């Protein structure tokens, strides 16, 4: 049976984009402004396993992480009135992408490679998919994901915006969309 579609103003907002672009920080600001709850999918998984994503990858393998990520991302995207930050790899999965695009407003936080590179040292240790990769390989991964992210409903280029400005910009885009 087809599920009831949520009215537009009740749909959740889902943030997508590469690791370290600010999905959690900006997502929290938008949630505050809208007076909505904020959910970080990685954080939910982390609590469930009592382990960080890197530890889960190492102990159980990426497949286990991706399965939990898929089930959670799909079910959360159908909840009304949330602000959700997906893990950077989630939107690459077609089922997750489809569920999010159908049930929520998807916002892509788009940071250029040049700007992103500056953040690499801050996030390197905690991100399992960046381990044992050269800068060239990371760059390749970065560009290979952009096509999927760009299927989002709204794209916000954040190179020249601080977090507060990005959140305000998103508020305006949501009003217009
Ligand atoms: C991943 C991104 C991470 C986390 C996991 C895998 C990825 O989330 O889900 O380490 O494949 O890009 P963030 O985008 O929040 O760093």
GROMACS .gro file of N, CA and C and ligand atoms in nm:
model
  547
    1UNK      N    1   0.084  -0.119   0.000
    1UNK     CA    2   0.000   0.000   0.000
    1UNK      C    3   0.088   0.125   0.000
    2UNK      N    4   0.049   0.223  -0.082
    2UNK     CA    5   0.127   0.346  -0.088
    2UNK      C    6   0.110   0.427   0.041
    3UNK      N    7   0.224   0.476   0.092
    3UNK     CA    8   0.214   0.554   0.217
    3UNK      C    9   0.160   0.694   0.185
    4UNK      N   10   0.092   0.751   0.283
    4UNK     CA   11   0.038   0.887   0.266
    4UNK      C   12   0.154   0.986   0.250
    5UNK      N   13   0.143   1.073   0.150
    5UNK     CA   14   0.250   1.171   0.133
    5UNK      C   15   0.233   1.284   0.233
    6UNK      N   16   0.344   1.326   0.293
    6UNK     CA   17   0.337   1.435   0.392
    6UNK      C   18   0.311   1.567   0.322
    7UNK      N   19   0.232   1.656   0.384
    7UNK     CA   20   0.219   1.790   0.325
    7UNK      C   21   0.356   1.858   0.323
    8UNK      N   22   0.375   1.945   0.227
    8UNK     CA   23   0.506   2.006   0.203
    8UNK      C   24   0.569   2.067   0.329
    9UNK      N   25   0.488   2.140   0.407
    9UNK     CA   26   0.544   2.209   0.523
    9UNK      C   27   0.581   2.115   0.637
   10UNK      N   28   0.537   1.989   0.626
   10UNK     CA   29   0.570   1.891   0.732
   10UNK      C   30   0.688   1.802   0.694
   11UNK      N   31   0.729   1.813   0.568
   11UNK     CA   32   0.838   1.724   0.525
   11UNK      C   33   0.967   1.756   0.600
   12UNK      N   34   1.044   1.652   0.626
   12UNK     CA   35   1.172   1.673   0.691
   12UNK      C   36   1.272   1.735   0.595
   13UNK      N   37   1.377   1.791   0.652
   13UNK     CA   38   1.485   1.849   0.572
   13UNK      C   39   1.606   1.759   0.591
   14UNK      N   40   1.664   1.716   0.479
   14UNK     CA   41   1.777   1.623   0.486
   14UNK      C   42   1.901   1.689   0.426
   15UNK      N   43   2.009   1.691   0.502
   15UNK     CA   44   2.135   1.748   0.452
   15UNK      C   45   2.224   1.640   0.396
   16UNK      N   46   2.275   1.665   0.275
   16UNK     CA   47   2.370   1.572   0.214
   16UNK      C   48   2.494   1.650   0.168
   17UNK      N   49   2.600   1.576   0.141
   17UNK     CA   50   2.726   1.637   0.096
   17UNK      C   51   2.842   1.558   0.151
   18UNK      N   52   2.960   1.591   0.102
   18UNK     CA   53   3.081   1.517   0.139
   18UNK      C   54   3.113   1.534   0.287
   19UNK      N   55   3.191   1.440   0.340
   19UNK     CA   56   3.235   1.449   0.480
   19UNK      C   57   3.294   1.586   0.509
   20UNK      N   58   3.261   1.640   0.625
   20UNK     CA   59   3.326   1.763   0.669
   20UNK      C   60   3.279   1.891   0.603
   21UNK      N   61   3.168   1.888   0.529
   21UNK     CA   62   3.122   2.014   0.467
   21UNK      C   63   3.038   2.098   0.562
   22UNK      N   64   2.998   2.038   0.676
   22UNK     CA   65   2.920   2.117   0.774
   22UNK      C   66   2.775   2.074   0.787
   23UNK      N   67   2.744   1.952   0.744
   23UNK     CA   68   2.604   1.905   0.750
   23UNK      C   69   2.549   1.911   0.893
   24UNK      N   70   2.631   1.869   0.989
   24UNK     CA   71   2.583   1.866   1.128
   24UNK      C   72   2.573   2.008   1.185
   25UNK      N   73   2.676   2.087   1.169
   25UNK     CA   74   2.675   2.223   1.227
   25UNK      C   75   2.565   2.308   1.165
   26UNK      N   76   2.557   2.308   1.033
   26UNK     CA   77   2.457   2.392   0.966
   26UNK      C   78   2.317   2.333   0.988
   27UNK      N   79   2.309   2.200   0.987
   27UNK     CA   80   2.181   2.134   1.013
   27UNK      C   81   2.125   2.172   1.149
   28UNK      N   82   2.212   2.176   1.250
   28UNK     CA   83   2.166   2.213   1.385
   28UNK      C   84   2.115   2.357   1.387
   29UNK      N   85   2.183   2.445   1.317
   29UNK     CA   86   2.139   2.586   1.314
   29UNK      C   87   2.003   2.599   1.247
   30UNK      N   88   1.986   2.527   1.137
   30UNK     CA   89   1.856   2.532   1.066
   30UNK      C   90   1.746   2.473   1.154
   31UNK      N   91   1.778   2.365   1.224
   31UNK     CA   92   1.678   2.302   1.313
   31UNK      C   93   1.635   2.401   1.421
   32UNK      N   94   1.731   2.473   1.478
   32UNK     CA   95   1.699   2.575   1.581
   32UNK      C   96   1.608   2.681   1.524
   33UNK      N   97   1.643   2.730   1.404
   33UNK     CA   98   1.564   2.838   1.343
   33UNK      C   99   1.421   2.793   1.313
   34UNK      N  100   1.407   2.666   1.280
   34UNK     CA  101   1.273   2.614   1.246
   34UNK      C  102   1.202   2.554   1.367
   35UNK      N  103   1.274   2.553   1.479
   35UNK     CA  104   1.219   2.491   1.599
   35UNK      C  105   1.183   2.343   1.576
   36UNK      N  106   1.274   2.274   1.510
   36UNK     CA  107   1.255   2.131   1.483
   36UNK      C  108   1.364   2.050   1.552
   37UNK      N  109   1.340   1.922   1.567
   37UNK     CA  110   1.444   1.835   1.621
   37UNK      C  111   1.552   1.810   1.516
   38UNK      N  112   1.674   1.790   1.563
   38UNK     CA  113   1.785   1.759   1.473
   38UNK      C  114   1.835   1.616   1.498
   39UNK      N  115   1.853   1.542   1.390
   39UNK     CA  116   1.904   1.405   1.403
   39UNK      C  117   2.024   1.384   1.311
   40UNK      N  118   2.133   1.338   1.368
   40UNK     CA  119   2.251   1.304   1.289
   40UNK      C  120   2.256   1.151   1.279
   41UNK      N  121   2.242   1.100   1.156
   41UNK     CA  122   2.233   0.955   1.138
   41UNK      C  123   2.358   0.884   1.193
   42UNK      N  124   2.475   0.941   1.168
   42UNK     CA  125   2.599   0.880   1.221
   42UNK      C  126   2.595   0.869   1.373
   43UNK      N  127   2.542   0.974   1.434
   43UNK     CA  128   2.536   0.976   1.581
   43UNK      C  129   2.442   0.868   1.634
   44UNK      N  130   2.330   0.848   1.565
   44UNK     CA  131   2.234   0.743   1.606
   44UNK      C  132   2.303   0.606   1.597
   45UNK      N  133   2.374   0.583   1.485
   45UNK     CA  134   2.442   0.454   1.466
   45UNK      C  135   2.551   0.436   1.574
   46UNK      N  136   2.621   0.545   1.599
   46UNK     CA  137   2.728   0.542   1.699
   46UNK      C  138   2.673   0.501   1.837
   47UNK      N  139   2.558   0.559   1.872
   47UNK     CA  140   2.497   0.526   2.002
   47UNK      C  141   2.452   0.381   2.005
   48UNK      N  142   2.391   0.336   1.896
   48UNK     CA  143   2.341   0.198   1.891
   48UNK      C  144   2.455   0.096   1.910
   49UNK      N  145   2.565   0.121   1.842
   49UNK     CA  146   2.677   0.026   1.848
   49UNK      C  147   2.770   0.052   1.967
   50UNK      N  148   2.760   0.172   2.023
   50UNK     CA  149   2.855   0.211   2.125
   50UNK      C  150   2.995   0.222   2.068
   51UNK      N  151   3.001   0.254   1.938
   51UNK     CA  152   3.131   0.264   1.869
   51UNK      C  153   3.125   0.376   1.766
   52UNK      N  154   3.240   0.432   1.731
   52UNK     CA  155   3.244   0.533   1.625
   52UNK      C  156   3.231   0.462   1.490
   53UNK      N  157   3.194   0.537   1.383
   53UNK     CA  158   3.189   0.473   1.251
   53UNK      C  159   3.321   0.403   1.216
   54UNK      N  160   3.432   0.468   1.249
   54UNK     CA  161   3.562   0.404   1.217
   54UNK      C  162   3.576   0.271   1.289
   55UNK      N  163   3.536   0.266   1.416
   55UNK     CA  164   3.545   0.139   1.490
   55UNK      C  165   3.449   0.034   1.433
   56UNK      N  166   3.331   0.079   1.389
   56UNK     CA  167   3.234  -0.017   1.331
   56UNK      C  168   3.291  -0.075   1.201
   57UNK      N  169   3.348   0.013   1.117
   57UNK     CA  170   3.410  -0.035   0.992
   57UNK      C  171   3.517  -0.139   1.024
   58UNK      N  172   3.598  -0.110   1.126
   58UNK     CA  173   3.711  -0.199   1.157
   58UNK      C  174   3.665  -0.330   1.219
   59UNK      N  175   3.561  -0.322   1.305
   59UNK     CA  176   3.519  -0.444   1.375
   59UNK      C  177   3.425  -0.530   1.291
   60UNK      N  178   3.331  -0.467   1.220
   60UNK     CA  179   3.227  -0.545   1.149
   60UNK      C  180   3.231  -0.530   0.997
   61UNK      N  181   3.309  -0.433   0.947
   61UNK     CA  182   3.314  -0.410   0.804
   61UNK      C  183   3.216  -0.302   0.760
   62UNK      N  184   3.245  -0.245   0.644
   62UNK     CA  185   3.163  -0.134   0.592
   62UNK      C  186   3.018  -0.178   0.566
   63UNK      N  187   3.001  -0.305   0.522
   63UNK     CA  188   2.867  -0.352   0.486
   63UNK      C  189   2.769  -0.339   0.603
   64UNK      N  190   2.815  -0.376   0.721
   64UNK     CA  191   2.730  -0.367   0.841
   64UNK      C  192   2.689  -0.223   0.865
   65UNK      N  193   2.786  -0.133   0.854
   65UNK     CA  194   2.756   0.010   0.873
   65UNK      C  195   2.654   0.057   0.769
   66UNK      N  196   2.677   0.020   0.643
   66UNK     CA  197   2.591   0.069   0.534
   66UNK      C  198   2.448   0.016   0.548
   67UNK      N  199   2.434  -0.107   0.595
   67UNK     CA  200   2.299  -0.164   0.611
   67UNK      C  201   2.220  -0.087   0.715
   68UNK      N  202   2.286  -0.058   0.826
   68UNK     CA  203   2.217   0.017   0.933
   68UNK      C  204   2.187   0.160   0.887
   69UNK      N  205   2.286   0.216   0.816
   69UNK     CA  206   2.270   0.352   0.763
   69UNK      C  207   2.150   0.358   0.667
   70UNK      N  208   2.136   0.255   0.584
   70UNK     CA  209   2.026   0.254   0.487
   70UNK      C  210   1.891   0.248   0.557
   71UNK      N  211   1.875   0.153   0.647
   71UNK     CA  212   1.746   0.137   0.715
   71UNK      C  213   1.708   0.265   0.790
   72UNK      N  214   1.805   0.320   0.861
   72UNK     CA  215   1.778   0.441   0.940
   72UNK      C  216   1.748   0.562   0.852
   73UNK      N  217   1.830   0.583   0.749
   73UNK     CA  218   1.812   0.702   0.664
   73UNK      C  219   1.676   0.698   0.596
   74UNK      N  220   1.635   0.579   0.550
   74UNK     CA  221   1.506   0.569   0.481
   74UNK      C  222   1.392   0.595   0.579
   75UNK      N  223   1.398   0.533   0.696
   75UNK     CA  224   1.285   0.551   0.788
   75UNK      C  225   1.282   0.694   0.843
   76UNK      N  226   1.397   0.753   0.870
   76UNK     CA  227   1.397   0.891   0.921
   76UNK      C  228   1.346   0.990   0.816
   77UNK      N  229   1.378   0.964   0.689
   77UNK     CA  230   1.335   1.059   0.584
   77UNK      C  231   1.183   1.069   0.574
   78UNK      N  232   1.115   0.967   0.625
   78UNK     CA  233   0.967   0.964   0.619
   78UNK      C  234   0.902   1.028   0.741
   79UNK      N  235   0.981   1.056   0.843
   79UNK     CA  236   0.927   1.118   0.964
   79UNK      C  237   0.892   1.264   0.934
   80UNK      N  238   0.786   1.316   0.994
   80UNK     CA  239   0.755   1.457   0.970
   80UNK      C  240   0.845   1.550   1.051
   81UNK      N  241   0.871   1.666   0.993
   81UNK     CA  242   0.925   1.783   1.064
   81UNK      C  243   1.058   1.764   1.138
   82UNK      N  244   1.148   1.684   1.081
   82UNK     CA  245   1.281   1.669   1.141
   82UNK      C  246   1.383   1.745   1.056
   83UNK      N  247   1.499   1.769   1.112
   83UNK     CA  248   1.614   1.811   1.032
   83UNK      C  249   1.718   1.701   1.050
   84UNK      N  250   1.761   1.644   0.937
   84UNK     CA  251   1.843   1.522   0.943
   84UNK      C  252   1.975   1.543   0.869
   85UNK      N  253   2.083   1.501   0.930
   85UNK     CA  254   2.211   1.502   0.860
   85UNK      C  255   2.247   1.358   0.824
   86UNK      N  256   2.261   1.331   0.692
   86UNK     CA  257   2.301   1.197   0.647
   86UNK      C  258   2.452   1.186   0.649
   87UNK      N  259   2.503   1.065   0.663
   87UNK     CA  260   2.647   1.043   0.644
   87UNK      C  261   2.681   1.071   0.498
   88UNK      N  262   2.806   1.110   0.474
   88UNK     CA  263   2.847   1.153   0.340
   88UNK      C  264   2.834   1.047   0.231
   89UNK      N  265   2.826   0.919   0.270
   89UNK     CA  266   2.816   0.815   0.167
   89UNK      C  267   2.673   0.771   0.142
   90UNK      N  268   2.580   0.812   0.228
   90UNK     CA  269   2.444   0.758   0.223
   90UNK      C  270   2.370   0.791   0.093
   91UNK      N  271   2.384   0.913   0.047
   91UNK     CA  272   2.304   0.957  -0.068
   91UNK      C  273   2.351   0.892  -0.199
   92UNK      N  274   2.462   0.819  -0.192
   92UNK     CA  275   2.511   0.745  -0.308
   92UNK      C  276   2.426   0.621  -0.331
   93UNK      N  277   2.359   0.578  -0.226
   93UNK     CA  278   2.275   0.459  -0.235
   93UNK      C  279   2.140   0.497  -0.297
   94UNK      N  280   2.104   0.427  -0.404
   94UNK     CA  281   1.985   0.468  -0.479
   94UNK      C  282   1.856   0.462  -0.397
   95UNK      N  283   1.845   0.360  -0.312
   95UNK     CA  284   1.720   0.348  -0.232
   95UNK      C  285   1.709   0.462  -0.131
   96UNK      N  286   1.822   0.497  -0.070
   96UNK     CA  287   1.821   0.609   0.025
   96UNK      C  288   1.786   0.738  -0.049
   97UNK      N  289   1.852   0.754  -0.165
   97UNK     CA  290   1.831   0.877  -0.243
   97UNK      C  291   1.685   0.893  -0.280
   98UNK      N  292   1.629   0.783  -0.330
   98UNK     CA  293   1.489   0.786  -0.375
   98UNK      C  294   1.395   0.819  -0.258
   99UNK      N  295   1.418   0.754  -0.144
   99UNK     CA  296   1.332   0.777  -0.027
   99UNK      C  297   1.342   0.923   0.018
  100UNK      N  298   1.463   0.975   0.022
  100UNK     CA  299   1.482   1.113   0.068
  100UNK      C  300   1.419   1.212  -0.031
  101UNK      N  301   1.441   1.188  -0.161
  101UNK     CA  302   1.387   1.281  -0.261
  101UNK      C  303   1.234   1.278  -0.263
  102UNK      N  304   1.177   1.163  -0.236
  102UNK     CA  305   1.030   1.152  -0.237
  102UNK      C  306   0.968   1.211  -0.111
  103UNK      N  307   1.034   1.190   0.003
  103UNK     CA  308   0.968   1.220   0.131
  103UNK      C  309   1.013   1.347   0.201
  104UNK      N  310   1.124   1.406   0.155
  104UNK     CA  311   1.177   1.520   0.230
  104UNK      C  312   1.233   1.627   0.136
  105UNK      N  313   1.279   1.738   0.195
  105UNK     CA  314   1.350   1.841   0.118
  105UNK      C  315   1.498   1.809   0.134
  106UNK      N  316   1.566   1.784   0.023
  106UNK     CA  317   1.708   1.746   0.032
  106UNK      C  318   1.797   1.865  -0.005
  107UNK      N  319   1.888   1.897   0.086
  107UNK     CA  320   1.976   2.012   0.065
  107UNK      C  321   2.121   1.963   0.055
  108UNK      N  322   2.185   2.000  -0.055
  108UNK     CA  323   2.324   1.962  -0.079
  108UNK      C  324   2.415   2.078  -0.039
  109UNK      N  325   2.500   2.053   0.059
  109UNK     CA  326   2.599   2.154   0.097
  109UNK      C  327   2.722   2.134   0.008
  110UNK      N  328   2.740   2.228  -0.082
  110UNK     CA  329   2.840   2.215  -0.187
  110UNK      C  330   2.963   2.302  -0.156
  111UNK      N  331   3.072   2.234  -0.127
  111UNK     CA  332   3.198   2.303  -0.098
  111UNK      C  333   3.295   2.264  -0.210
  112UNK      N  334   3.374   2.359  -0.260
  112UNK     CA  335   3.467   2.325  -0.368
  112UNK      C  336   3.579   2.236  -0.312
  113UNK      N  337   3.645   2.164  -0.401
  113UNK     CA  338   3.757   2.080  -0.360
  113UNK      C  339   3.865   2.167  -0.294
  114UNK      N  340   3.893   2.283  -0.351
  114UNK     CA  341   3.997   2.372  -0.298
  114UNK      C  342   3.968   2.410  -0.152
  115UNK      N  343   3.843   2.444  -0.125
  115UNK     CA  344   3.806   2.483   0.012
  115UNK      C  345   3.803   2.360   0.103
  116UNK      N  346   3.754   2.248   0.050
  116UNK     CA  347   3.742   2.126   0.131
  116UNK      C  348   3.880   2.077   0.177
  117UNK      N  349   3.978   2.081   0.084
  117UNK     CA  350   4.115   2.032   0.112
  117UNK      C  351   4.171   2.092   0.241
  118UNK      N  352   4.136   2.218   0.265
  118UNK     CA  353   4.185   2.288   0.385
  118UNK      C  354   4.135   2.223   0.514
  119UNK      N  355   4.024   2.150   0.506
  119UNK     CA  356   3.965   2.089   0.626
  119UNK      C  357   4.011   1.946   0.650
  120UNK      N  358   4.083   1.891   0.554
  120UNK     CA  359   4.116   1.748   0.558
  120UNK      C  360   4.180   1.705   0.690
  121UNK      N  361   4.277   1.783   0.737
  121UNK     CA  362   4.349   1.740   0.858
  121UNK      C  363   4.257   1.732   0.980
  122UNK      N  364   4.150   1.812   0.979
  122UNK     CA  365   4.057   1.814   1.093
  122UNK      C  366   3.971   1.687   1.101
  123UNK      N  367   3.947   1.625   0.986
  123UNK     CA  368   3.852   1.513   0.984
  123UNK      C  369   3.915   1.378   0.951
  124UNK      N  370   4.042   1.383   0.907
  124UNK     CA  371   4.106   1.261   0.855
  124UNK      C  372   4.096   1.141   0.949
  125UNK      N  373   4.134   1.158   1.075
  125UNK     CA  374   4.142   1.045   1.167
  125UNK      C  375   4.009   0.976   1.192
  126UNK      N  376   3.902   1.054   1.192
  126UNK     CA  377   3.773   0.997   1.232
  126UNK      C  378   3.693   0.937   1.115
  127UNK      N  379   3.741   0.954   0.992
  127UNK     CA  380   3.661   0.907   0.878
  127UNK      C  381   3.721   0.781   0.814
  128UNK      N  382   3.653   0.666   0.833
  128UNK     CA  383   3.711   0.540   0.784
  128UNK      C  384   3.737   0.537   0.634
  129UNK      N  385   3.651   0.602   0.554
  129UNK     CA  386   3.672   0.592   0.408
  129UNK      C  387   3.792   0.675   0.359
  130UNK      N  388   3.849   0.756   0.447
  130UNK     CA  389   3.966   0.836   0.406
  130UNK      C  390   4.097   0.768   0.444
  131UNK      N  391   4.088   0.657   0.518
  131UNK     CA  392   4.211   0.592   0.567
  131UNK      C  393   4.290   0.531   0.451
  132UNK      N  394   4.421   0.540   0.461
  132UNK     CA  395   4.514   0.481   0.363
  132UNK      C  396   4.489   0.527   0.220
  133UNK      N  397   4.443   0.649   0.206
  133UNK     CA  398   4.424   0.703   0.070
  133UNK      C  399   4.519   0.821   0.048
  134UNK      N  400   4.568   0.831  -0.075
  134UNK     CA  401   4.650   0.948  -0.110
  134UNK      C  402   4.556   1.066  -0.134
  135UNK      N  403   4.613   1.186  -0.138
  135UNK     CA  404   4.531   1.305  -0.164
  135UNK      C  405   4.462   1.293  -0.301
  136UNK      N  406   4.533   1.235  -0.398
  136UNK     CA  407   4.474   1.217  -0.532
  136UNK      C  408   4.354   1.124  -0.525
  137UNK      N  409   4.366   1.018  -0.446
  137UNK     CA  410   4.252   0.924  -0.435
  137UNK      C  411   4.133   0.989  -0.364
  138UNK      N  412   4.164   1.071  -0.265
  138UNK     CA  413   4.055   1.141  -0.195
  138UNK      C  414   3.987   1.239  -0.290
  139UNK      N  415   4.069   1.305  -0.371
  139UNK     CA  416   4.013   1.401  -0.469
  139UNK      C  417   3.921   1.327  -0.568
  140UNK      N  418   3.966   1.209  -0.608
  140UNK     CA  419   3.886   1.129  -0.701
  140UNK      C  420   3.751   1.091  -0.637
  141UNK      N  421   3.758   1.050  -0.511
  141UNK     CA  422   3.636   1.013  -0.438
  141UNK      C  423   3.544   1.135  -0.427
  142UNK      N  424   3.603   1.249  -0.395
  142UNK     CA  425   3.527   1.374  -0.381
  142UNK      C  426   3.449   1.402  -0.510
  143UNK      N  427   3.519   1.400  -0.624
  143UNK     CA  428   3.452   1.433  -0.750
  143UNK      C  429   3.355   1.324  -0.794
  144UNK      N  430   3.386   1.199  -0.762
  144UNK     CA  431   3.298   1.090  -0.807
  144UNK      C  432   3.161   1.096  -0.737
  145UNK      N  433   3.153   1.166  -0.624
  145UNK     CA  434   3.027   1.172  -0.551
  145UNK      C  435   2.941   1.293  -0.586
  146UNK      N  436   2.998   1.388  -0.656
  146UNK     CA  437   2.926   1.514  -0.678
  146UNK      C  438   2.798   1.496  -0.761
  147UNK      N  439   2.803   1.403  -0.855
  147UNK     CA  440   2.687   1.382  -0.943
  147UNK      C  441   2.565   1.338  -0.860
  148UNK      N  442   2.586   1.245  -0.769
  148UNK     CA  443   2.475   1.198  -0.685
  148UNK      C  444   2.424   1.312  -0.596
  149UNK      N  445   2.516   1.385  -0.533
  149UNK     CA  446   2.473   1.495  -0.445
  149UNK      C  447   2.392   1.598  -0.522
  150UNK      N  448   2.430   1.619  -0.649
  150UNK     CA  449   2.365   1.727  -0.724
  150UNK      C  450   2.222   1.691  -0.765
  151UNK      N  451   2.177   1.569  -0.734
  151UNK     CA  452   2.037   1.533  -0.760
  151UNK      C  453   1.944   1.588  -0.651
  152UNK      N  454   2.002   1.654  -0.551
  152UNK     CA  455   1.925   1.713  -0.440
  152UNK      C  456   1.827   1.819  -0.489
  153UNK      N  457   1.731   1.854  -0.405
  153UNK     CA  458   1.634   1.957  -0.443
  153UNK      C  459   1.696   2.097  -0.442
  154UNK      N  460   1.780   2.121  -0.342
  154UNK     CA  461   1.839   2.255  -0.325
  154UNK      C  462   1.990   2.238  -0.309
  155UNK      N  463   2.066   2.322  -0.382
  155UNK     CA  464   2.213   2.318  -0.367
  155UNK      C  465   2.259   2.452  -0.310
  156UNK      N  466   2.341   2.447  -0.207
  156UNK     CA  467   2.391   2.570  -0.148
  156UNK      C  468   2.544   2.567  -0.153
  157UNK      N  469   2.602   2.663  -0.224
  157UNK     CA  470   2.749   2.670  -0.232
  157UNK      C  471   2.799   2.745  -0.109
  158UNK      N  472   2.883   2.679  -0.031
  158UNK     CA  473   2.918   2.736   0.100
  158UNK      C  474   3.061   2.792   0.108
  159UNK      N  475   3.133   2.792  -0.005
  159UNK     CA  476   3.272   2.840  -0.002
  159UNK      C  477   3.286   2.977   0.062
  160UNK      N  478   3.191   3.066   0.033
  160UNK     CA  479   3.205   3.205   0.081
  160UNK      C  480   3.106   3.240   0.191
  161UNK      N  481   3.049   3.138   0.255
  161UNK     CA  482   2.951   3.163   0.361
  161UNK      C  483   3.001   3.103   0.492
  162UNK      N  484   2.985   3.177   0.602
  162UNK     CA  485   3.011   3.110   0.730
  162UNK      C  486   2.886   3.028   0.766
  163UNK      N  487   2.892   2.956   0.878
  163UNK     CA  488   2.782   2.862   0.909
  163UNK      C  489   2.647   2.933   0.926
  164UNK      N  490   2.651   3.046   0.995
  164UNK     CA  491   2.528   3.123   1.019
  164UNK      C  492   2.471   3.175   0.886
  165UNK      N  493   2.559   3.225   0.800
  165UNK     CA  494   2.513   3.276   0.670
  165UNK      C  495   2.454   3.163   0.586
  166UNK      N  496   2.519   3.047   0.592
  166UNK     CA  497   2.468   2.933   0.515
  166UNK      C  498   2.328   2.894   0.566
  167UNK      N  499   2.312   2.892   0.699
  167UNK     CA  500   2.181   2.856   0.756
  167UNK      C  501   2.075   2.958   0.715
  168UNK      N  502   2.109   3.087   0.716
  168UNK     CA  503   2.013   3.190   0.675
  168UNK      C  504   1.977   3.175   0.527
  169UNK      N  505   2.078   3.147   0.447
  169UNK     CA  506   2.056   3.128   0.304
  169UNK      C  507   1.959   3.011   0.280
  170UNK      N  508   1.978   2.905   0.357
  170UNK     CA  509   1.891   2.787   0.344
  170UNK      C  510   1.748   2.822   0.385
  171UNK      N  511   1.734   2.900   0.491
  171UNK     CA  512   1.599   2.942   0.533
  171UNK      C  513   1.528   3.015   0.420
  172UNK      N  514   1.601   3.101   0.350
  172UNK     CA  515   1.541   3.175   0.237
  172UNK      C  516   1.505   3.079   0.124
  173UNK      N  517   1.596   2.987   0.093
  173UNK     CA  518   1.570   2.892  -0.016
  173UNK      C  519   1.449   2.805   0.014
  174UNK      N  520   1.433   2.770   0.142
  174UNK     CA  521   1.318   2.685   0.179
  174UNK      C  522   1.188   2.762   0.163
  175UNK      N  523   1.191   2.891   0.192
  175UNK     CA  524   1.069   2.972   0.177
  175UNK      C  525   1.029   2.980   0.030
  176UNK      N  526   1.129   2.987  -0.058
  176UNK     CA  527   1.102   3.003  -0.202
  176UNK      C  528   1.063   2.872  -0.268
  177UNK      N  529   1.107   2.761  -0.208
  177UNK     CA  530   1.088   2.634  -0.281
  177UNK      C  531   0.948   2.576  -0.261
  178LIG     C1  532   3.108   0.845   0.531
  178LIG     C2  533   3.083   0.965   0.593
  178LIG     C3  534   3.069   0.979   0.738
  178LIG     C4  535   3.023   0.845   0.800
  178LIG     C5  536   3.112   0.734   0.757
  178LIG     C6  537   3.115   0.717   0.605
  178LIG     C7  538   3.126   0.846   0.383
  178LIG     O1  539   2.975   1.081   0.769
  178LIG     O2  540   2.890   0.818   0.764
  178LIG     O3  541   3.238   0.760   0.806
  178LIG     O4  542   3.127   0.739   0.320
  178LIG     O5  543   3.137   0.957   0.325
  178LIG     P1  544   3.005   1.239   0.756
  178LIG     O6  545   2.970   1.281   0.618
  178LIG     O7  546   2.914   1.300   0.857
  178LIG     O8  547   3.147   1.260   0.787
   0.00000   0.00000   0.00000
